PDB file of N, CA and C in Angstrom:
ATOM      1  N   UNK S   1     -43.701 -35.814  -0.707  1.00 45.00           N
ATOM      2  CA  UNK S   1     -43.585 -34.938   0.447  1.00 45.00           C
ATOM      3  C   UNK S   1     -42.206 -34.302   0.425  1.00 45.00           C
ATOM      4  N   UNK S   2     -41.946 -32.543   0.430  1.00 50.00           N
ATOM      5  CA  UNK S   2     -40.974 -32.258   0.389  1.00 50.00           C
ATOM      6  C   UNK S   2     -40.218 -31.817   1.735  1.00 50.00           C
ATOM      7  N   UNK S   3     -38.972 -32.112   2.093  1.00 50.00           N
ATOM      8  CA  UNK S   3     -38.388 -31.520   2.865  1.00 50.00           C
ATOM      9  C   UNK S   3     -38.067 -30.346   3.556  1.00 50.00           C
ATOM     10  N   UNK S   4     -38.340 -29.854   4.419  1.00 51.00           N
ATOM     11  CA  UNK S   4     -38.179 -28.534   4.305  1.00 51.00           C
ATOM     12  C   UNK S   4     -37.035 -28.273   5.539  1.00 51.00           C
ATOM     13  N   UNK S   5     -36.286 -27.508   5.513  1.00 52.00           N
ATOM     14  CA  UNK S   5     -35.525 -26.288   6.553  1.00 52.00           C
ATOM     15  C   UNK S   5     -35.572 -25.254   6.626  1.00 52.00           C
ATOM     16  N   UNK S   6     -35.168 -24.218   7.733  1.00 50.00           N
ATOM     17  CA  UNK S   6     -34.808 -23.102   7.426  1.00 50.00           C
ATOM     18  C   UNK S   6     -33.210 -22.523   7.971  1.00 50.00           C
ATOM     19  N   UNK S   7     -32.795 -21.857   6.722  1.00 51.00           N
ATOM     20  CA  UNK S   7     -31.725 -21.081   7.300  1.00 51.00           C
ATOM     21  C   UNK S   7     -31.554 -19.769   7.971  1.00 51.00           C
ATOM     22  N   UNK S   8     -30.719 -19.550   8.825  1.00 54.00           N
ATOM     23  CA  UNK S   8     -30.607 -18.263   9.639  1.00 54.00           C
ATOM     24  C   UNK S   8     -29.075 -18.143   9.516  1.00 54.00           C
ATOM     25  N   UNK S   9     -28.440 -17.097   9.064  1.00 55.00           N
ATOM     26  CA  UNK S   9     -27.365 -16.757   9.225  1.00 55.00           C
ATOM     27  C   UNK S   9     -26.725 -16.412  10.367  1.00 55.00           C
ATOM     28  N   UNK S  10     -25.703 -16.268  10.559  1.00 58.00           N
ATOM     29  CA  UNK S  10     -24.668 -16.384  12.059  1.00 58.00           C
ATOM     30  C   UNK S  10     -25.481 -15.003  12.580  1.00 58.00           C
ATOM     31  N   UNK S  11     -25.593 -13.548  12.220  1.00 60.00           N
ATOM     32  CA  UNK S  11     -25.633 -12.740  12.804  1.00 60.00           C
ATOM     33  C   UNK S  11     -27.082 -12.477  12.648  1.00 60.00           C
ATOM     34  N   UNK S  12     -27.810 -13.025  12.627  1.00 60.00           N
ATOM     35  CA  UNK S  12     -29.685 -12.852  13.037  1.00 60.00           C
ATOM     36  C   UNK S  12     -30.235 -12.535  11.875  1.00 60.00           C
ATOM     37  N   UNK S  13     -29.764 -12.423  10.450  1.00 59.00           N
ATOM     38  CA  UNK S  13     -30.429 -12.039   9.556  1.00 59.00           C
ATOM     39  C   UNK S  13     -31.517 -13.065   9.330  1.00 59.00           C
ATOM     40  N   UNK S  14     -32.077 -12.552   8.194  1.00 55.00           N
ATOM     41  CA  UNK S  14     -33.741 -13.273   7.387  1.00 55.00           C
ATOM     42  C   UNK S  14     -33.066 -14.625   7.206  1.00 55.00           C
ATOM     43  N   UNK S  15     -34.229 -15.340   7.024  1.00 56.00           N
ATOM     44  CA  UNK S  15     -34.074 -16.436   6.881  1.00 56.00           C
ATOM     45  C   UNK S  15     -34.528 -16.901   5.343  1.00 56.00           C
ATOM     46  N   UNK S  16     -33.688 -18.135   5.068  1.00 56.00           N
ATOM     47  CA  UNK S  16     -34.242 -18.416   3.552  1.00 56.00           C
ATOM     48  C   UNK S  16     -35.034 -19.892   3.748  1.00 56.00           C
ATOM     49  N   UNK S  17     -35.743 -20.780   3.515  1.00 55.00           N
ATOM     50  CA  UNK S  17     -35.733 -22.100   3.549  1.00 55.00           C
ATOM     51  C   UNK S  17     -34.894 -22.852   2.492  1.00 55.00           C
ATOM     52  N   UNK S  18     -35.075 -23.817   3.034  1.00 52.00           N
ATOM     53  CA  UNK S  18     -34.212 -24.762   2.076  1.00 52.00           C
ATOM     54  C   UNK S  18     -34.982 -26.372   1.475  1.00 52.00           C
ATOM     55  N   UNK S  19     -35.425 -26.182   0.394  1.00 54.00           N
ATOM     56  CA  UNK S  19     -36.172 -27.085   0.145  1.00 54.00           C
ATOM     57  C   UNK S  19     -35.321 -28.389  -1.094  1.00 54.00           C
ATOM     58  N   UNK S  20     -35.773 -29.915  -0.377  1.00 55.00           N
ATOM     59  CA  UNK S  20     -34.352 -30.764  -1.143  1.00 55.00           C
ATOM     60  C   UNK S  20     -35.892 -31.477  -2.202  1.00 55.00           C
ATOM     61  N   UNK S  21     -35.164 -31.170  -3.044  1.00 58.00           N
ATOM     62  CA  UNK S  21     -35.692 -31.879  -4.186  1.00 58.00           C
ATOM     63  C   UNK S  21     -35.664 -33.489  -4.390  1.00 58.00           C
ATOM     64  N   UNK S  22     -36.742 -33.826  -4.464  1.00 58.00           N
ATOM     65  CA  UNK S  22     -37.079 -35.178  -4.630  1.00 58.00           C
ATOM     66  C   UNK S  22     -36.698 -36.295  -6.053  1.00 58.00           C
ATOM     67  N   UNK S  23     -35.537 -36.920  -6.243  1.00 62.00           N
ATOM     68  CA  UNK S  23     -35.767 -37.204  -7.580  1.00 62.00           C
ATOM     69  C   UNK S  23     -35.679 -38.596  -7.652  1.00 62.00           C
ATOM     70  N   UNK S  24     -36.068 -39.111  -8.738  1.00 60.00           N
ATOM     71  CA  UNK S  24     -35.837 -40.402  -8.923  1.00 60.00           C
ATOM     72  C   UNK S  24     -34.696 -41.215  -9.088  1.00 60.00           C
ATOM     73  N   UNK S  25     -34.347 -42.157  -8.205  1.00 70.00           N
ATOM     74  CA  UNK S  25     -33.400 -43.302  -8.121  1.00 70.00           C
ATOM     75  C   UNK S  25     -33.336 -44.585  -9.067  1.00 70.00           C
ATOM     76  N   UNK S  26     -33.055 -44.362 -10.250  1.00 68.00           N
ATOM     77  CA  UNK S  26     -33.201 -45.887 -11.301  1.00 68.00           C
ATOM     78  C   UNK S  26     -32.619 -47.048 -10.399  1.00 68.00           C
ATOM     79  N   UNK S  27     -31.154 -46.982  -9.443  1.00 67.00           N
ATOM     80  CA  UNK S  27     -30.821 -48.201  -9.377  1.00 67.00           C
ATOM     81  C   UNK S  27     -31.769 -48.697  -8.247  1.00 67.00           C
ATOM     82  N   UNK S  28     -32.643 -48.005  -7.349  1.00 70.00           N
ATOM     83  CA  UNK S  28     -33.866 -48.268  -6.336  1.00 70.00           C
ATOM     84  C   UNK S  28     -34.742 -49.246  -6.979  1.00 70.00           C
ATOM     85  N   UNK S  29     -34.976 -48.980  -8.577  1.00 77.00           N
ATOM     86  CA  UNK S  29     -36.016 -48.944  -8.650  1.00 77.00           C
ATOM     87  C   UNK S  29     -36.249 -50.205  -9.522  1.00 77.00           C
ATOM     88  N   UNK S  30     -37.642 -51.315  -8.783  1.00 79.00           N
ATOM     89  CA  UNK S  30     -37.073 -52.728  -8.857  1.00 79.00           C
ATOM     90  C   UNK S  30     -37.413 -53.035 -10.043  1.00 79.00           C
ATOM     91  N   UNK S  31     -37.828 -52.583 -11.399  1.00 83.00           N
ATOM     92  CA  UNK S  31     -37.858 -52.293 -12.595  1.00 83.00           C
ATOM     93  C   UNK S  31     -36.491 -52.595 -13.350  1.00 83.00           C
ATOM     94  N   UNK S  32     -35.587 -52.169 -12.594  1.00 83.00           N
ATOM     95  CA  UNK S  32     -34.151 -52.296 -13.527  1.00 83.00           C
ATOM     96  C   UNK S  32     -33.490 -53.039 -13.239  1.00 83.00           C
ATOM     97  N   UNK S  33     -33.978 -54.200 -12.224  1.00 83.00           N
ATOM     98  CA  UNK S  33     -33.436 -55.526 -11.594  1.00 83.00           C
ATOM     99  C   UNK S  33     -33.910 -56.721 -13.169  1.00 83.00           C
ATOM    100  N   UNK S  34     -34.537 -56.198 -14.209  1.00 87.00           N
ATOM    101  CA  UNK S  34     -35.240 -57.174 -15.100  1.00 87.00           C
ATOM    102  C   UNK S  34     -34.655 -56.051 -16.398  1.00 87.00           C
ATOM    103  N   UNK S  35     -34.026 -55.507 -16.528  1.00 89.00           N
ATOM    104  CA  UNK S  35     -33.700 -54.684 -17.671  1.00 89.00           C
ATOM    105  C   UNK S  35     -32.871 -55.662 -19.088  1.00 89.00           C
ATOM    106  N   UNK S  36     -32.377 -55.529 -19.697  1.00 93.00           N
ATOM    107  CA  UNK S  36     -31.816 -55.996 -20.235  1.00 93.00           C
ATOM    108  C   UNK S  36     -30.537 -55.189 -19.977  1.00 93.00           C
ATOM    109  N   UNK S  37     -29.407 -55.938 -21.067  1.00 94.00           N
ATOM    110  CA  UNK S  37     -28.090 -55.335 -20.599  1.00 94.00           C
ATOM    111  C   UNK S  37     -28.026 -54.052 -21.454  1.00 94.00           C
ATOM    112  N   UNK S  38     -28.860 -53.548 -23.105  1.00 95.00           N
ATOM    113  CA  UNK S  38     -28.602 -52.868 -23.225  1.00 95.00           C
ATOM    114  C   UNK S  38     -29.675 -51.404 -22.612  1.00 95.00           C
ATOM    115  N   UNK S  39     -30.739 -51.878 -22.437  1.00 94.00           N
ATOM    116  CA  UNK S  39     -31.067 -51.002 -21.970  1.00 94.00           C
ATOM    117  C   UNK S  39     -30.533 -50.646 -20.465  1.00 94.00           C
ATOM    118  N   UNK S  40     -29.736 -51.111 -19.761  1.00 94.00           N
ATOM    119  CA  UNK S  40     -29.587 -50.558 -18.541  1.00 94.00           C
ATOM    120  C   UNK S  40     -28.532 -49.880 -18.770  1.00 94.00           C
ATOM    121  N   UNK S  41     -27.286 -49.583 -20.424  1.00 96.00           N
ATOM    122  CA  UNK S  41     -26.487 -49.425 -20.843  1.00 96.00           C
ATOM    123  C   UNK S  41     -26.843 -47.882 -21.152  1.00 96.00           C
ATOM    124  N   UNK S  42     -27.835 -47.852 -21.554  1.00 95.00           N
ATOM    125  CA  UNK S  42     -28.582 -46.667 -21.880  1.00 95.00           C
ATOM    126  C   UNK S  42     -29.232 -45.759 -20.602  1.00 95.00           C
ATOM    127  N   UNK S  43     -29.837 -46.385 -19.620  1.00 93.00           N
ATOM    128  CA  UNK S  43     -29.930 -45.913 -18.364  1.00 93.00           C
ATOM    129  C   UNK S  43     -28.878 -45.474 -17.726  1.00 93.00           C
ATOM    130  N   UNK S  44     -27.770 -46.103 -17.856  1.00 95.00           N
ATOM    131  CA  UNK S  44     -26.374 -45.511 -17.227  1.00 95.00           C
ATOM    132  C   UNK S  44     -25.843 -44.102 -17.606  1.00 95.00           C
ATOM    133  N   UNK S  45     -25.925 -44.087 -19.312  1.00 97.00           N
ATOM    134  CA  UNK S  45     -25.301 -42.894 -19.928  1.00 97.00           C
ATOM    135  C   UNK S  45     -26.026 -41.578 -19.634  1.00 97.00           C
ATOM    136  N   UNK S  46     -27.631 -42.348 -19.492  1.00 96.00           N
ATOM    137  CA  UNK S  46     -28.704 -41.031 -19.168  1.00 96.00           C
ATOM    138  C   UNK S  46     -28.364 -40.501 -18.016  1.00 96.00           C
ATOM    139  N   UNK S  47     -27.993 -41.190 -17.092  1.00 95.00           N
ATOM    140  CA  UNK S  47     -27.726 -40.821 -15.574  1.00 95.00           C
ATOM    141  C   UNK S  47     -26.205 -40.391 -15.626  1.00 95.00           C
ATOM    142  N   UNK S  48     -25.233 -40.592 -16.125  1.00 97.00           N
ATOM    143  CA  UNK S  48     -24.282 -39.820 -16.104  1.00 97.00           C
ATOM    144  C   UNK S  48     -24.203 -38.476 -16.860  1.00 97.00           C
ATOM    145  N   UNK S  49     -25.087 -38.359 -17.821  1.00 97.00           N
ATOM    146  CA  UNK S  49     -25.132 -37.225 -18.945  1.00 97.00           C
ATOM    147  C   UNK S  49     -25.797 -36.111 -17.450  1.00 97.00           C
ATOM    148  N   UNK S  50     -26.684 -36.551 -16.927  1.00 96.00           N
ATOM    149  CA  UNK S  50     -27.486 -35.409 -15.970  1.00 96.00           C
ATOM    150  C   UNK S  50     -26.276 -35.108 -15.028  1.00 96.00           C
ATOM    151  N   UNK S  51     -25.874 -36.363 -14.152  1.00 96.00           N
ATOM    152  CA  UNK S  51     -24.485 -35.790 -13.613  1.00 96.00           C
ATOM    153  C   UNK S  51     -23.965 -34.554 -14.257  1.00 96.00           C
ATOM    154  N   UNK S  52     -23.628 -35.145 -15.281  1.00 97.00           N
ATOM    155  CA  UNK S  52     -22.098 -34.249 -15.790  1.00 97.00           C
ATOM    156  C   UNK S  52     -22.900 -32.758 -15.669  1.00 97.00           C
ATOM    157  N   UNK S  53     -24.542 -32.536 -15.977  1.00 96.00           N
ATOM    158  CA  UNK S  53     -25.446 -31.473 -16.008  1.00 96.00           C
ATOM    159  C   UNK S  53     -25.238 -30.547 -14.775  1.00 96.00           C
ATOM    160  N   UNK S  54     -25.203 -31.399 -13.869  1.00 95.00           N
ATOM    161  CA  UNK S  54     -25.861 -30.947 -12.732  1.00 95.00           C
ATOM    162  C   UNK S  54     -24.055 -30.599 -11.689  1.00 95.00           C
ATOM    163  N   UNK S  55     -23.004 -30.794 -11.694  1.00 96.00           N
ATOM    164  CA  UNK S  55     -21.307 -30.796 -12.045  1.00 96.00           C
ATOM    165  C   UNK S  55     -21.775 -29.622 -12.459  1.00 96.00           C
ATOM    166  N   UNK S  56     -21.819 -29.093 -14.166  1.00 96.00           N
ATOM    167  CA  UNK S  56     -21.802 -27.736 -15.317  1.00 96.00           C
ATOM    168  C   UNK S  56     -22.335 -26.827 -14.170  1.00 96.00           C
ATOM    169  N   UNK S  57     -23.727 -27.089 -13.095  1.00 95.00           N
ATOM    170  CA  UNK S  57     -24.435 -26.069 -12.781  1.00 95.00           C
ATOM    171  C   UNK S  57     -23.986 -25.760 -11.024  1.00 95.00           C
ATOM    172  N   UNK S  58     -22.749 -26.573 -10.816  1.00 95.00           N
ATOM    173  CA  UNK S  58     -22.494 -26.423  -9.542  1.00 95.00           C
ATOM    174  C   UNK S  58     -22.985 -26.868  -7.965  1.00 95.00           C
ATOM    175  N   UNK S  59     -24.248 -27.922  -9.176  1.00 93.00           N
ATOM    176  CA  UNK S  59     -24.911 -28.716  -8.184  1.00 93.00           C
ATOM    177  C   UNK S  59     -24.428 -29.846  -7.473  1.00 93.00           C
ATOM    178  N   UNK S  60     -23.053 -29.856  -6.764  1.00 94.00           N
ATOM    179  CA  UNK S  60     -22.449 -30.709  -6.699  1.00 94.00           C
ATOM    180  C   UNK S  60     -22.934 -31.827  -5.918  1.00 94.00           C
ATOM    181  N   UNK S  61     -24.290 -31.963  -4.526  1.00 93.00           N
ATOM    182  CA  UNK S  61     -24.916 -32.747  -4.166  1.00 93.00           C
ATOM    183  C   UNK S  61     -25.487 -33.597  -5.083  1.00 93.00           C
ATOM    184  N   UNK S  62     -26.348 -33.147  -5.957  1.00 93.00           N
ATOM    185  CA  UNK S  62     -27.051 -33.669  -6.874  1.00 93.00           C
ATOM    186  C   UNK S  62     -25.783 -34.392  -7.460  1.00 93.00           C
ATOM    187  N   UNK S  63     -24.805 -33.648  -8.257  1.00 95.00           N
ATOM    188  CA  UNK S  63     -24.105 -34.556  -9.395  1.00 95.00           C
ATOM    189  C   UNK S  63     -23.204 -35.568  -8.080  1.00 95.00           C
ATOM    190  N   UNK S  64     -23.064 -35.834  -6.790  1.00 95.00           N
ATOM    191  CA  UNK S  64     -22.725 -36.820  -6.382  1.00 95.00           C
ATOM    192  C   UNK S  64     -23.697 -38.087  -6.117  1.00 95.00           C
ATOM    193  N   UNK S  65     -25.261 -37.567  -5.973  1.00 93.00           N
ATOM    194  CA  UNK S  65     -26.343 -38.966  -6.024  1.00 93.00           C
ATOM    195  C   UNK S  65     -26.274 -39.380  -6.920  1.00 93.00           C
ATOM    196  N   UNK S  66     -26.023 -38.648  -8.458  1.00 95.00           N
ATOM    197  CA  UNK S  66     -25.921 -39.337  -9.441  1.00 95.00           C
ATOM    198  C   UNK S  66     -24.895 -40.133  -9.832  1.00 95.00           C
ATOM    199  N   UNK S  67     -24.025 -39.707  -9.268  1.00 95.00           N
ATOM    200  CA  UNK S  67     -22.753 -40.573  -9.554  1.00 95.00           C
ATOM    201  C   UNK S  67     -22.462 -41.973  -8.717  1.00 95.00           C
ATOM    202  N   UNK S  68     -23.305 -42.165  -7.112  1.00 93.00           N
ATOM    203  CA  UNK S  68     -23.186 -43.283  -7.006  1.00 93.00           C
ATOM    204  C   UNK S  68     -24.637 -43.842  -7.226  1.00 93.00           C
ATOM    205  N   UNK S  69     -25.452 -43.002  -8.206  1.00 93.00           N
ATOM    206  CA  UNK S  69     -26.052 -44.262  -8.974  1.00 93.00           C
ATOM    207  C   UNK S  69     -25.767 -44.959  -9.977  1.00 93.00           C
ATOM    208  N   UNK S  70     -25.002 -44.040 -10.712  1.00 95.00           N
ATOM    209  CA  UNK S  70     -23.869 -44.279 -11.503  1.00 95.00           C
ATOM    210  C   UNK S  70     -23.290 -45.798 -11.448  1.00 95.00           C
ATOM    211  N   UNK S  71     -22.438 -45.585  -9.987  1.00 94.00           N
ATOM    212  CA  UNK S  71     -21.787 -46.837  -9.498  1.00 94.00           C
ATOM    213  C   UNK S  71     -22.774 -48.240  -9.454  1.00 94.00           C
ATOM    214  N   UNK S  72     -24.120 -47.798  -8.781  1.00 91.00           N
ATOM    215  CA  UNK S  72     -24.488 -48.442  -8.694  1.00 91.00           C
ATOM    216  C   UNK S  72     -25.161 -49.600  -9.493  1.00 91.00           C
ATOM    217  N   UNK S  73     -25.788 -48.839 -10.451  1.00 93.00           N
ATOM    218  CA  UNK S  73     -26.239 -49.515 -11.886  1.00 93.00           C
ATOM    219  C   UNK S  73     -24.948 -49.882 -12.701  1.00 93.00           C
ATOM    220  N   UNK S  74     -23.469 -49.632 -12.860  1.00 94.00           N
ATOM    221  CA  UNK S  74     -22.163 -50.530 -13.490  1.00 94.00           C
ATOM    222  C   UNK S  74     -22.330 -51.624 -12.691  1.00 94.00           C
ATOM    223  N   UNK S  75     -22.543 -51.870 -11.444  1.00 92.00           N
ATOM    224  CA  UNK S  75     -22.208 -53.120 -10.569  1.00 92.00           C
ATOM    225  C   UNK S  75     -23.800 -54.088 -11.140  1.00 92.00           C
ATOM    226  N   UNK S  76     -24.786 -53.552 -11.182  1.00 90.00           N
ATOM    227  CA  UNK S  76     -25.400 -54.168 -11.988  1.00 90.00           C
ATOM    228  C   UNK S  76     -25.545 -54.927 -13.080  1.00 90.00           C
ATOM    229  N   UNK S  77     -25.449 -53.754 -13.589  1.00 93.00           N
ATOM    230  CA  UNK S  77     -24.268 -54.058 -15.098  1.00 93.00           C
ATOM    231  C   UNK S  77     -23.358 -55.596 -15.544  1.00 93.00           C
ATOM    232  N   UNK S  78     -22.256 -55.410 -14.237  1.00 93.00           N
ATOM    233  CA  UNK S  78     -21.382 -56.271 -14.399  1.00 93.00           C
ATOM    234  C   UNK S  78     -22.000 -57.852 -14.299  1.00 93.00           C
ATOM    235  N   UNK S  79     -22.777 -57.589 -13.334  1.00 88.00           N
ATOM    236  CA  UNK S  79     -23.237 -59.312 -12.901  1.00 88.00           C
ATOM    237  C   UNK S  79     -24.418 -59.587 -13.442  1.00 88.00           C
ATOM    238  N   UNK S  80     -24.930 -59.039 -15.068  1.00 81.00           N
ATOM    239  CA  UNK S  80     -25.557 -59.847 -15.723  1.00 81.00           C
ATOM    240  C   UNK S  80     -25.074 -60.459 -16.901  1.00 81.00           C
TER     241      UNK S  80
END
């Protein structure tokens, strides 16, 4: 189910919607609570490589979910 808004600018113009993209959360996801260490090593780099993607394209919301999933899967990481 996607989100939806709409925008209206200060002085009455058209409106655009604003629709938030749905994406997947690895450290949510209770799959990677049983990973091994290197594959979650590999899950990390994948998820920072899209960061750094999504940073390049100015998507800076996006490249901040990724980054504290980022965080989140190192803390994982650490305590296996």
């Amino acid at each position: 189910m996607e989100q939806t808004s709409v925008v209206v600018d200060s002085k009455g113009g058209l409106s655009r919607p604003y629709i938030e993209n749905e994406t997947l959360n690895y450290a949510a996801d209770p799959v990677v609570q049983y990973m091994s260490k290197t594959d979650l090593q590999k899950a990390i780099t994948k998820t920072r490589k899209a960061m750094e993607v999504a940073a390049k394209a100015f998507d800076f919301i996006e490249a901040a979910r990724l980054r504290d999933e980022v965080f989140a899967l190192e803390k994982l990481f650490k305590t296996k």
